[in-house]
PDB file of C-alpha atoms and ligand atoms in Angstrom:
ATOM      1  CA  MET F 107      -3.948   1.409  18.786  1.00 83.00           C
ATOM      2  CA  GLU F 108      -5.433  -0.985  21.308  1.00 85.00           C
ATOM      3  CA  ARG F 109      -6.865  -0.812  24.789  1.00 87.00           C
ATOM      4  CA  LEU F 110      -4.214  -1.292  27.421  1.00 91.00           C
ATOM      5  CA  GLN F 111      -6.061  -4.109  29.191  1.00 86.00           C
ATOM      6  CA  LYS F 112      -6.365  -5.987  25.905  1.00 83.00           C
ATOM      7  CA  VAL F 113      -2.630  -5.673  25.274  1.00 85.00           C
ATOM      8  CA  LEU F 114      -1.860  -7.010  28.761  1.00 84.00           C
ATOM      9  CA  ALA F 115      -4.299  -9.867  28.367  1.00 77.00           C
ATOM     10  CA  ARG F 116      -2.933 -10.808  24.947  1.00 72.00           C
ATOM     11  CA  ALA F 117       0.622 -10.825  26.276  1.00 73.00           C
ATOM     12  CA  GLY F 118      -0.537 -13.396  28.846  1.00 67.00           C
ATOM     13  CA  ILE F 119       0.001 -11.084  31.827  1.00 76.00           C
ATOM     14  CA  ALA F 120      -3.493 -11.662  33.243  1.00 74.00           C
ATOM     15  CA  SER F 121      -7.092 -11.999  32.117  1.00 71.00           C
ATOM     16  CA  ARG F 122      -8.741  -8.869  30.720  1.00 76.00           C
ATOM     17  CA  ARG F 123     -10.520  -8.363  34.052  1.00 80.00           C
ATOM     18  CA  ALA F 124      -7.418  -8.897  36.163  1.00 82.00           C
ATOM     19  CA  SER F 125      -5.492  -6.604  33.814  1.00 85.00           C
ATOM     20  CA  GLU F 126      -8.008  -3.867  34.555  1.00 89.00           C
ATOM     21  CA  GLU F 127      -7.297  -4.304  38.230  1.00 90.00           C
ATOM     22  CA  LEU F 128      -3.552  -4.019  37.615  1.00 91.00           C
ATOM     23  CA  ILE F 129      -4.182  -0.754  35.785  1.00 94.00           C
ATOM     24  CA  THR F 130      -6.463   0.806  38.386  1.00 94.00           C
ATOM     25  CA  ALA F 131      -4.032  -0.273  41.112  1.00 94.00           C
ATOM     26  CA  GLY F 132      -1.353   1.895  39.454  1.00 94.00           C
ATOM     27  CA  ARG F 133       0.939  -1.017  38.644  1.00 94.00           C
ATOM     28  CA  VAL F 134       1.121  -0.305  34.903  1.00 94.00           C
ATOM     29  CA  ARG F 135       3.334   2.248  33.187  1.00 94.00           C
ATOM     30  CA  VAL F 136       3.200   3.379  29.571  1.00 93.00           C
ATOM     31  CA  ASN F 137       6.363   5.042  28.291  1.00 91.00           C
ATOM     32  CA  GLY F 138       7.469   5.587  31.874  1.00 90.00           C
ATOM     33  CA  ARG F 139       4.229   7.137  33.171  1.00 94.00           C
ATOM     34  CA  VAL F 140       1.796   5.375  35.494  1.00 95.00           C
ATOM     35  CA  VAL F 141      -1.566   4.936  33.779  1.00 94.00           C
ATOM     36  CA  THR F 142      -4.734   4.270  35.744  1.00 94.00           C
ATOM     37  CA  GLU F 143      -7.332   5.127  33.071  1.00 92.00           C
ATOM     38  CA  LEU F 144      -9.026   1.994  31.723  1.00 90.00           C
ATOM     39  CA  GLY F 145      -9.776   3.624  28.372  1.00 85.00           C
ATOM     40  CA  THR F 146      -6.083   4.237  27.629  1.00 92.00           C
ATOM     41  CA  LYS F 147      -5.028   3.154  24.161  1.00 92.00           C
ATOM     42  CA  VAL F 148      -1.504   2.096  23.298  1.00 92.00           C
ATOM     43  CA  ASP F 149       0.396   0.903  20.277  1.00 86.00           C
ATOM     44  CA  PRO F 150       1.619  -2.518  21.463  1.00 78.00           C
ATOM     45  CA  HIS F 151       4.492  -2.500  18.991  1.00 71.00           C
ATOM     46  CA  LYS F 152       5.740   0.992  19.760  1.00 79.00           C
ATOM     47  CA  ASP F 153       4.780   2.016  23.265  1.00 86.00           C
ATOM     48  CA  ARG F 154       6.775   0.693  26.194  1.00 86.00           C
ATOM     49  CA  VAL F 155       4.336  -1.005  28.545  1.00 89.00           C
ATOM     50  CA  GLU F 156       5.525  -2.198  31.965  1.00 89.00           C
ATOM     51  CA  VAL F 157       3.827  -4.039  34.814  1.00 90.00           C
ATOM     52  CA  ASP F 158       5.545  -3.705  38.180  1.00 89.00           C
ATOM     53  CA  GLY F 159       8.569  -2.389  36.313  1.00 85.00           C
ATOM     54  CA  LYS F 160       8.805  -5.369  33.925  1.00 82.00           C
ATOM     55  CA  ARG F 161       8.410  -4.810  30.203  1.00 81.00           C
ATOM     56  CA  VAL F 162       5.449  -6.461  28.519  1.00 82.00           C
ATOM     57  CA  VAL F 163       6.467  -7.884  25.175  1.00 74.00           C
ATOM     58  CA  ALA F 164       3.800  -7.581  22.521  1.00 73.00           C
ATOM     59  CA  GLU F 165       3.085 -10.491  20.246  1.00 77.00           C
ATOM     60  CA  LYS F 166       5.386 -10.447  17.246  1.00 82.00           C
ATOM     61  CA  PRO F 167       3.597  -8.987  14.215  1.00 88.00           C
ATOM     62  CA  VAL F 168       2.728 -11.703  11.713  1.00 93.00           C
ATOM     63  CA  TYR F 169       1.240 -11.561   8.223  1.00 96.00           C
ATOM     64  CA  TYR F 170      -0.483 -14.430   6.454  1.00 97.00           C
ATOM     65  CA  PHE F 171      -2.084 -14.589   3.082  1.00 98.00           C
ATOM     66  CA  LEU F 172      -4.994 -16.934   2.585  1.00 97.00           C
ATOM     67  CA  HIS F 173      -7.382 -18.170  -0.026  1.00 98.00           C
ATOM     68  CA  LYS F 174     -10.853 -17.696   1.407  1.00 98.00           C
ATOM     69  CA  PRO F 175     -13.198 -20.427   0.194  1.00 98.00           C
ATOM     70  CA  ARG F 176     -16.719 -19.732  -1.043  1.00 98.00           C
ATOM     71  CA  GLU F 177     -19.596 -20.172   1.430  1.00 98.00           C
ATOM     72  CA  MET F 178     -17.737 -18.717   4.384  1.00 98.00           C
ATOM     73  CA  VAL F 179     -18.282 -15.419   6.207  1.00 97.00           C
ATOM     74  CA  THR F 180     -15.267 -13.192   6.898  1.00 96.00           C
ATOM     75  CA  THR F 181     -16.366 -12.503  10.482  1.00 90.00           C
ATOM     76  CA  LEU F 182     -15.165 -14.541  13.455  1.00 85.00           C
ATOM     77  CA  ASP F 183     -18.610 -15.799  14.371  1.00 86.00           C
ATOM     78  CA  ASP F 184     -21.915 -15.918  12.610  1.00 92.00           C
ATOM     79  CA  PRO F 185     -25.332 -15.797  14.291  1.00 93.00           C
ATOM     80  CA  GLU F 186     -26.700 -17.962  11.446  1.00 94.00           C
ATOM     81  CA  GLY F 187     -24.179 -20.708  12.194  1.00 94.00           C
ATOM     82  CA  ARG F 188     -22.447 -20.575   8.808  1.00 96.00           C
ATOM     83  CA  ALA F 189     -18.763 -21.462   8.345  1.00 97.00           C
ATOM     84  CA  THR F 190     -16.546 -18.546   9.396  1.00 97.00           C
ATOM     85  CA  ILE F 191     -13.026 -17.402   8.636  1.00 96.00           C
ATOM     86  CA  GLY F 192     -12.376 -18.180  12.327  1.00 94.00           C
ATOM     87  CA  ASP F 193     -12.432 -21.869  11.337  1.00 94.00           C
ATOM     88  CA  ILE F 194      -9.226 -21.227   9.379  1.00 96.00           C
ATOM     89  CA  LEU F 195      -7.702 -18.597  11.667  1.00 94.00           C
ATOM     90  CA  ARG F 196      -7.856 -20.997  14.611  1.00 92.00           C
ATOM     91  CA  ARG F 197      -5.019 -22.943  12.998  1.00 93.00           C
ATOM     92  CA  ILE F 198      -2.789 -19.834  13.142  1.00 92.00           C
ATOM     93  CA  PRO F 199      -1.073 -19.485  16.532  1.00 87.00           C
ATOM     94  CA  GLU F 200      -1.277 -15.687  16.719  1.00 86.00           C
ATOM     95  CA  ARG F 201      -4.523 -13.725  17.064  1.00 80.00           C
ATOM     96  CA  VAL F 202      -4.904 -12.365  13.575  1.00 87.00           C
ATOM     97  CA  VAL F 203      -7.756 -10.511  11.904  1.00 87.00           C
ATOM     98  CA  PRO F 204      -8.642 -10.133   8.213  1.00 93.00           C
ATOM     99  CA  VAL F 205      -7.791  -6.939   6.349  1.00 95.00           C
ATOM    100  CA  GLY F 206     -11.261  -6.068   5.056  1.00 95.00           C
ATOM    101  CA  ARG F 207     -13.740  -8.705   4.001  1.00 95.00           C
ATOM    102  CA  LEU F 208     -15.085 -10.774   1.182  1.00 98.00           C
ATOM    103  CA  ASP F 209     -18.752 -11.715   0.802  1.00 97.00           C
ATOM    104  CA  TYR F 210     -20.061 -15.137   1.791  1.00 97.00           C
ATOM    105  CA  HIS F 211     -20.130 -16.361  -1.834  1.00 98.00           C
ATOM    106  CA  THR F 212     -16.853 -14.689  -2.868  1.00 98.00           C
ATOM    107  CA  SER F 213     -13.592 -16.622  -2.754  1.00 98.00           C
ATOM    108  CA  GLY F 214     -10.013 -15.440  -2.989  1.00 98.00           C
ATOM    109  CA  ALA F 215      -7.225 -13.297  -1.684  1.00 98.00           C
ATOM    110  CA  LEU F 216      -7.395 -12.231   1.950  1.00 98.00           C
ATOM    111  CA  LEU F 217      -4.546 -10.887   4.054  1.00 98.00           C
ATOM    112  CA  VAL F 218      -4.702 -11.540   7.806  1.00 96.00           C
ATOM    113  CA  THR F 219      -2.462 -10.037  10.474  1.00 91.00           C
ATOM    114  CA  ASN F 220      -2.197  -8.982  14.107  1.00 85.00           C
ATOM    115  CA  ASP F 221      -0.591  -5.669  13.060  1.00 85.00           C
ATOM    116  CA  GLY F 222      -3.347  -3.108  13.577  1.00 80.00           C
ATOM    117  CA  ASP F 223      -1.377  -0.362  11.822  1.00 84.00           C
ATOM    118  CA  MET F 224      -1.018  -2.494   8.711  1.00 90.00           C
ATOM    119  CA  VAL F 225      -4.783  -3.129   8.732  1.00 90.00           C
ATOM    120  CA  ASP F 226      -5.482   0.606   8.979  1.00 88.00           C
ATOM    121  CA  ALA F 227      -2.852   1.454   6.364  1.00 93.00           C
ATOM    122  CA  LEU F 228      -4.249  -0.973   3.806  1.00 96.00           C
ATOM    123  CA  LEU F 229      -7.874  -0.032   4.404  1.00 94.00           C
ATOM    124  CA  ARG F 230      -7.533   3.730   4.302  1.00 94.00           C
ATOM    125  CA  PRO F 231      -8.954   5.032   0.993  1.00 96.00           C
ATOM    126  CA  ARG F 232      -5.794   7.046   0.267  1.00 96.00           C
ATOM    127  CA  SER F 233      -3.776   3.850  -0.034  1.00 97.00           C
ATOM    128  CA  ALA F 234      -5.859   2.889  -3.105  1.00 98.00           C
ATOM    129  CA  VAL F 235      -4.795  -0.744  -2.727  1.00 98.00           C
ATOM    130  CA  PRO F 236      -5.392  -2.634  -6.004  1.00 98.00           C
ATOM    131  CA  LYS F 237      -7.797  -5.570  -5.801  1.00 98.00           C
ATOM    132  CA  VAL F 238      -8.093  -7.777  -8.869  1.00 98.00           C
ATOM    133  CA  TYR F 239     -11.334  -9.738  -9.371  1.00 98.00           C
ATOM    134  CA  ALA F 240     -12.338 -12.415 -11.861  1.00 98.00           C
ATOM    135  CA  VAL F 241     -16.052 -11.904 -12.399  1.00 98.00           C
ATOM    136  CA  LYS F 242     -18.567 -14.136 -14.135  1.00 98.00           C
ATOM    137  CA  PHE F 243     -21.401 -11.926 -15.378  1.00 98.00           C
ATOM    138  CA  GLN F 244     -24.709 -13.165 -16.680  1.00 98.00           C
ATOM    139  CA  GLY F 245     -25.075 -12.469 -20.411  1.00 97.00           C
ATOM    140  CA  HIS F 246     -22.745 -10.713 -22.845  1.00 96.00           C
ATOM    141  CA  LEU F 247     -21.237  -7.349 -21.974  1.00 96.00           C
ATOM    142  CA  ASP F 248     -21.038  -4.951 -24.905  1.00 95.00           C
ATOM    143  CA  VAL F 249     -18.437  -2.223 -25.374  1.00 96.00           C
ATOM    144  CA  PRO F 250     -20.502   0.616 -23.809  1.00 97.00           C
ATOM    145  CA  GLU F 251     -21.155  -1.587 -20.747  1.00 97.00           C
ATOM    146  CA  LEU F 252     -17.454  -2.429 -20.395  1.00 98.00           C
ATOM    147  CA  ASP F 253     -16.611   1.267 -20.786  1.00 98.00           C
ATOM    148  CA  ALA F 254     -19.162   2.126 -18.123  1.00 98.00           C
ATOM    149  CA  LEU F 255     -17.430  -0.257 -15.691  1.00 98.00           C
ATOM    150  CA  ARG F 256     -14.091   1.354 -16.612  1.00 98.00           C
ATOM    151  CA  ASN F 257     -15.192   4.955 -16.275  1.00 98.00           C
ATOM    152  CA  GLY F 258     -17.541   4.658 -13.315  1.00 98.00           C
ATOM    153  CA  VAL F 259     -21.127   3.569 -12.750  1.00 98.00           C
ATOM    154  CA  THR F 260     -23.680   4.896 -10.297  1.00 98.00           C
ATOM    155  CA  LEU F 261     -24.506   2.393  -7.557  1.00 98.00           C
ATOM    156  CA  ASP F 262     -27.913   1.935  -5.895  1.00 97.00           C
ATOM    157  CA  ASP F 263     -27.053   4.478  -3.174  1.00 97.00           C
ATOM    158  CA  GLY F 264     -25.988   7.164  -5.663  1.00 98.00           C
ATOM    159  CA  TYR F 265     -22.229   6.579  -5.236  1.00 98.00           C
ATOM    160  CA  ARG F 266     -20.241   6.860  -8.448  1.00 98.00           C
ATOM    161  CA  THR F 267     -17.460   4.313  -8.692  1.00 98.00           C
ATOM    162  CA  GLN F 268     -13.910   5.379  -9.487  1.00 98.00           C
ATOM    163  CA  LYS F 269     -12.080   4.386 -12.629  1.00 98.00           C
ATOM    164  CA  ALA F 270     -11.310   0.678 -12.894  1.00 98.00           C
ATOM    165  CA  GLU F 271      -9.228  -1.505 -15.170  1.00 98.00           C
ATOM    166  CA  VAL F 272     -11.468  -3.902 -17.084  1.00 98.00           C
ATOM    167  CA  PHE F 273     -10.488  -6.759 -19.435  1.00 97.00           C
ATOM    168  CA  VAL F 274     -12.663  -9.400 -21.013  1.00 97.00           C
ATOM    169  CA  LEU F 275     -11.163 -12.780 -20.163  1.00 97.00           C
ATOM    170  CA  ARG F 276     -13.649 -14.774 -22.268  1.00 95.00           C
ATOM    171  CA  GLN F 277     -17.193 -14.622 -23.545  1.00 92.00           C
ATOM    172  CA  GLU F 278     -19.245 -17.808 -23.348  1.00 90.00           C
ATOM    173  CA  GLN F 279     -22.728 -18.570 -24.574  1.00 87.00           C
ATOM    174  CA  ASN F 280     -24.715 -17.065 -21.710  1.00 94.00           C
ATOM    175  CA  HIS F 281     -22.100 -15.327 -19.658  1.00 96.00           C
ATOM    176  CA  SER F 282     -18.863 -13.325 -19.718  1.00 97.00           C
ATOM    177  CA  TRP F 283     -15.726 -13.621 -17.643  1.00 98.00           C
ATOM    178  CA  VAL F 284     -14.201 -10.221 -16.943  1.00 98.00           C
ATOM    179  CA  GLN F 285     -11.190  -9.143 -14.909  1.00 98.00           C
ATOM    180  CA  ILE F 286     -11.781  -5.964 -12.914  1.00 98.00           C
ATOM    181  CA  THR F 287      -9.160  -4.116 -10.883  1.00 98.00           C
ATOM    182  CA  LEU F 288     -10.562  -1.772  -8.252  1.00 98.00           C
ATOM    183  CA  THR F 289      -8.610   0.601  -6.043  1.00 98.00           C
ATOM    184  CA  GLU F 290     -11.517   1.214  -3.688  1.00 97.00           C
ATOM    185  CA  GLY F 291     -13.727  -1.116  -1.689  1.00 95.00           C
ATOM    186  CA  LYS F 292     -17.393  -0.281  -1.196  1.00 96.00           C
ATOM    187  CA  ASN F 293     -19.711  -2.877   0.266  1.00 96.00           C
ATOM    188  CA  ARG F 294     -20.511  -5.597  -2.350  1.00 97.00           C
ATOM    189  CA  GLN F 295     -19.036  -3.265  -4.919  1.00 98.00           C
ATOM    190  CA  VAL F 296     -18.577  -5.694  -7.811  1.00 98.00           C
ATOM    191  CA  HIS F 297     -22.093  -7.122  -7.400  1.00 98.00           C
ATOM    192  CA  ARG F 298     -23.549  -3.645  -7.326  1.00 98.00           C
ATOM    193  CA  MET F 299     -21.505  -2.577 -10.373  1.00 98.00           C
ATOM    194  CA  GLY F 300     -23.012  -5.577 -12.178  1.00 98.00           C
ATOM    195  CA  ASP F 301     -26.507  -4.521 -11.115  1.00 98.00           C
ATOM    196  CA  ALA F 302     -25.785  -0.990 -12.366  1.00 98.00           C
ATOM    197  CA  ILE F 303     -25.155  -2.270 -15.925  1.00 98.00           C
ATOM    198  CA  GLY F 304     -27.932  -4.869 -15.780  1.00 98.00           C
ATOM    199  CA  HIS F 305     -25.718  -7.990 -15.625  1.00 98.00           C
ATOM    200  CA  ARG F 306     -25.953 -10.095 -12.512  1.00 98.00           C
ATOM    201  CA  VAL F 307     -22.691 -11.338 -10.962  1.00 98.00           C
ATOM    202  CA  MET F 308     -22.833 -15.124 -10.927  1.00 98.00           C
ATOM    203  CA  ARG F 309     -19.394 -15.887  -9.534  1.00 98.00           C
ATOM    204  CA  LEU F 310     -16.672 -13.745  -7.990  1.00 98.00           C
ATOM    205  CA  THR F 311     -13.072 -14.488  -7.053  1.00 98.00           C
ATOM    206  CA  ARG F 312     -10.488 -12.024  -5.812  1.00 98.00           C
ATOM    207  CA  GLN F 313      -7.329 -13.032  -7.620  1.00 98.00           C
ATOM    208  CA  SER F 314      -5.011 -10.634  -5.872  1.00 98.00           C
ATOM    209  CA  PHE F 315      -4.871  -8.044  -3.123  1.00 98.00           C
ATOM    210  CA  ALA F 316      -2.173  -5.351  -2.908  1.00 98.00           C
ATOM    211  CA  GLY F 317      -0.189  -7.225  -5.558  1.00 98.00           C
ATOM    212  CA  LEU F 318      -0.331 -10.556  -3.663  1.00 98.00           C
ATOM    213  CA  SER F 319      -1.754 -13.313  -5.837  1.00 97.00           C
ATOM    214  CA  ILE F 320      -3.613 -16.420  -4.658  1.00 97.00           C
ATOM    215  CA  GLU F 321      -1.836 -18.484  -7.277  1.00 96.00           C
ATOM    216  CA  GLY F 322      -0.574 -21.705  -5.712  1.00 96.00           C
ATOM    217  CA  LEU F 323      -3.001 -21.578  -2.772  1.00 98.00           C
ATOM    218  CA  ARG F 324      -6.095 -23.764  -2.804  1.00 98.00           C
ATOM    219  CA  PRO F 325      -9.289 -22.591  -1.063  1.00 98.00           C
ATOM    220  CA  GLY F 326      -8.723 -22.778   2.693  1.00 97.00           C
ATOM    221  CA  GLU F 327      -4.914 -22.759   2.395  1.00 97.00           C
ATOM    222  CA  TYR F 328      -2.676 -20.004   3.705  1.00 97.00           C
ATOM    223  CA  ARG F 329       0.978 -19.066   3.872  1.00 97.00           C
ATOM    224  CA  GLU F 330       3.176 -16.491   5.569  1.00 97.00           C
ATOM    225  CA  LEU F 331       4.189 -13.490   3.486  1.00 98.00           C
ATOM    226  CA  THR F 332       7.756 -13.658   2.241  1.00 97.00           C
ATOM    227  CA  ARG F 333      10.247 -11.141   3.517  1.00 97.00           C
ATOM    228  CA  ASP F 334      10.214  -9.333   0.154  1.00 98.00           C
ATOM    229  CA  GLU F 335       6.428  -9.174   0.033  1.00 98.00           C
ATOM    230  CA  LEU F 336       6.310  -7.748   3.525  1.00 98.00           C
ATOM    231  CA  SER F 337       8.977  -5.170   2.958  1.00 98.00           C
ATOM    232  CA  ARG F 338       7.138  -4.005  -0.183  1.00 98.00           C
ATOM    233  CA  LEU F 339       3.855  -3.640   1.736  1.00 98.00           C
ATOM    234  CA  LYS F 340       5.611  -1.686   4.452  1.00 97.00           C
ATOM    235  CA  LYS F 341       7.322   0.630   1.996  1.00 98.00           C
ATOM    236  CA  GLN F 342       4.262   1.161  -0.144  1.00 98.00           C
ATOM    237  CA  TYR F 343       1.470   1.416   2.439  1.00 97.00           C
ATOM    238  CA  LEU F 344       2.549   1.232   6.091  1.00 94.00           C
ATOM    239  CA  ASN F 345       5.330   3.806   6.118  1.00 94.00           C
ATOM    240  CA  PRO F 346       3.332   6.527   4.299  1.00 95.00           C
ATOM    241  CA  TYR F 347       0.420   5.849   6.675  1.00 92.00           C
ATOM    242  CA  ARG F 348       2.667   6.225   9.749  1.00 85.00           C
ATOM    243  CA  ARG F 349       4.277   9.373   8.358  1.00 91.00           C
ATOM    244  CA  ALA F 350       0.827  10.899   7.725  1.00 91.00           C
ATOM    245  CA  ARG F 351      -0.244   9.990  11.255  1.00 80.00           C
ATOM    246  CA  GLU F 352       2.860  11.552  12.786  1.00 80.00           C
ATOM    247  CA  ALA F 353       2.386  14.693  10.664  1.00 87.00           C
ATOM    248  CA  SER F 354      -1.228  15.059  11.773  1.00 83.00           C
ATOM    249  CA  LYS F 355      -0.188  14.684  15.443  1.00 68.00           C
ATOM    250  CA  GLY F 356       2.381  17.448  15.000  1.00 69.00           C
ATOM    251  CA  ALA F 357      -0.066  19.787  13.230  1.00 64.00           C
TER     252      ALA F 357
HETATM  253  N1  LIG S 138     -17.221  -6.975  -4.409  1.00 57.05           N
HETATM  254  C1  LIG S 138     -18.270  -7.767  -4.075  1.00 57.05           C
HETATM  255  O1  LIG S 138     -19.364  -7.614  -4.602  1.00 57.05           O
HETATM  256  N2  LIG S 138     -18.063  -8.722  -3.156  1.00 57.05           N
HETATM  257  C2  LIG S 138     -16.865  -8.958  -2.562  1.00 57.05           C
HETATM  258  O2  LIG S 138     -16.735  -9.854  -1.737  1.00 57.05           O
HETATM  259  C3  LIG S 138     -15.785  -8.125  -2.929  1.00 57.05           C
HETATM  260  C4  LIG S 138     -15.994  -7.141  -3.859  1.00 57.05           C
END
């Protein structure tokens, strides 16, 4: 759901300010009813928005998958002047936002879209979207430590992590490469799981998100989702989310 003036501005009807004036002047209808409240929220892909009787067409929903490089923040601007994901998103014609975030030093799979429902659907905890990480830990992890990662560890704020899939990829002299699949996403979760077992995370890459792998994409590259990938995401995450939302409205 988005503010009506934002939807008008994005559709190129007028600036945000001028769009507010159109609304307060009673020239905007949503689903046939005149709306003069500036706080009104609409779903640009479902609600029928009209200005002076003419339908406003929302931007077509688009979905891109990108390989976030290391040393880049996932926000659109950074007060410290570091590289931002906006540097990549600027090359995409539509106004897309990332689904969740990766830390500054973490590289890997990041979905970006202008479909707000898809963002909400993928981020809601109930969706339990799988996220696969390749983690370089300092030192050697023994079996009880690997089991602890699998069964749940207690983070610095007292939160106990949910079950995770954990495989050793390879052990080297002073560090271990481990693949971890999480279906939740707490802040800096993998780093904090490493701290909980006493092994610092030295390098972190998200290899896949919601079953979409970064294979074939170099850091900084992106591609559109294929039709099959998109229809799977809709079936698996978006449709159940919309059904739950409709059910809660009816309750
Ligand atoms: N866990 C982390 O610690 N960092 C990330 O960026 C993602 C998961």
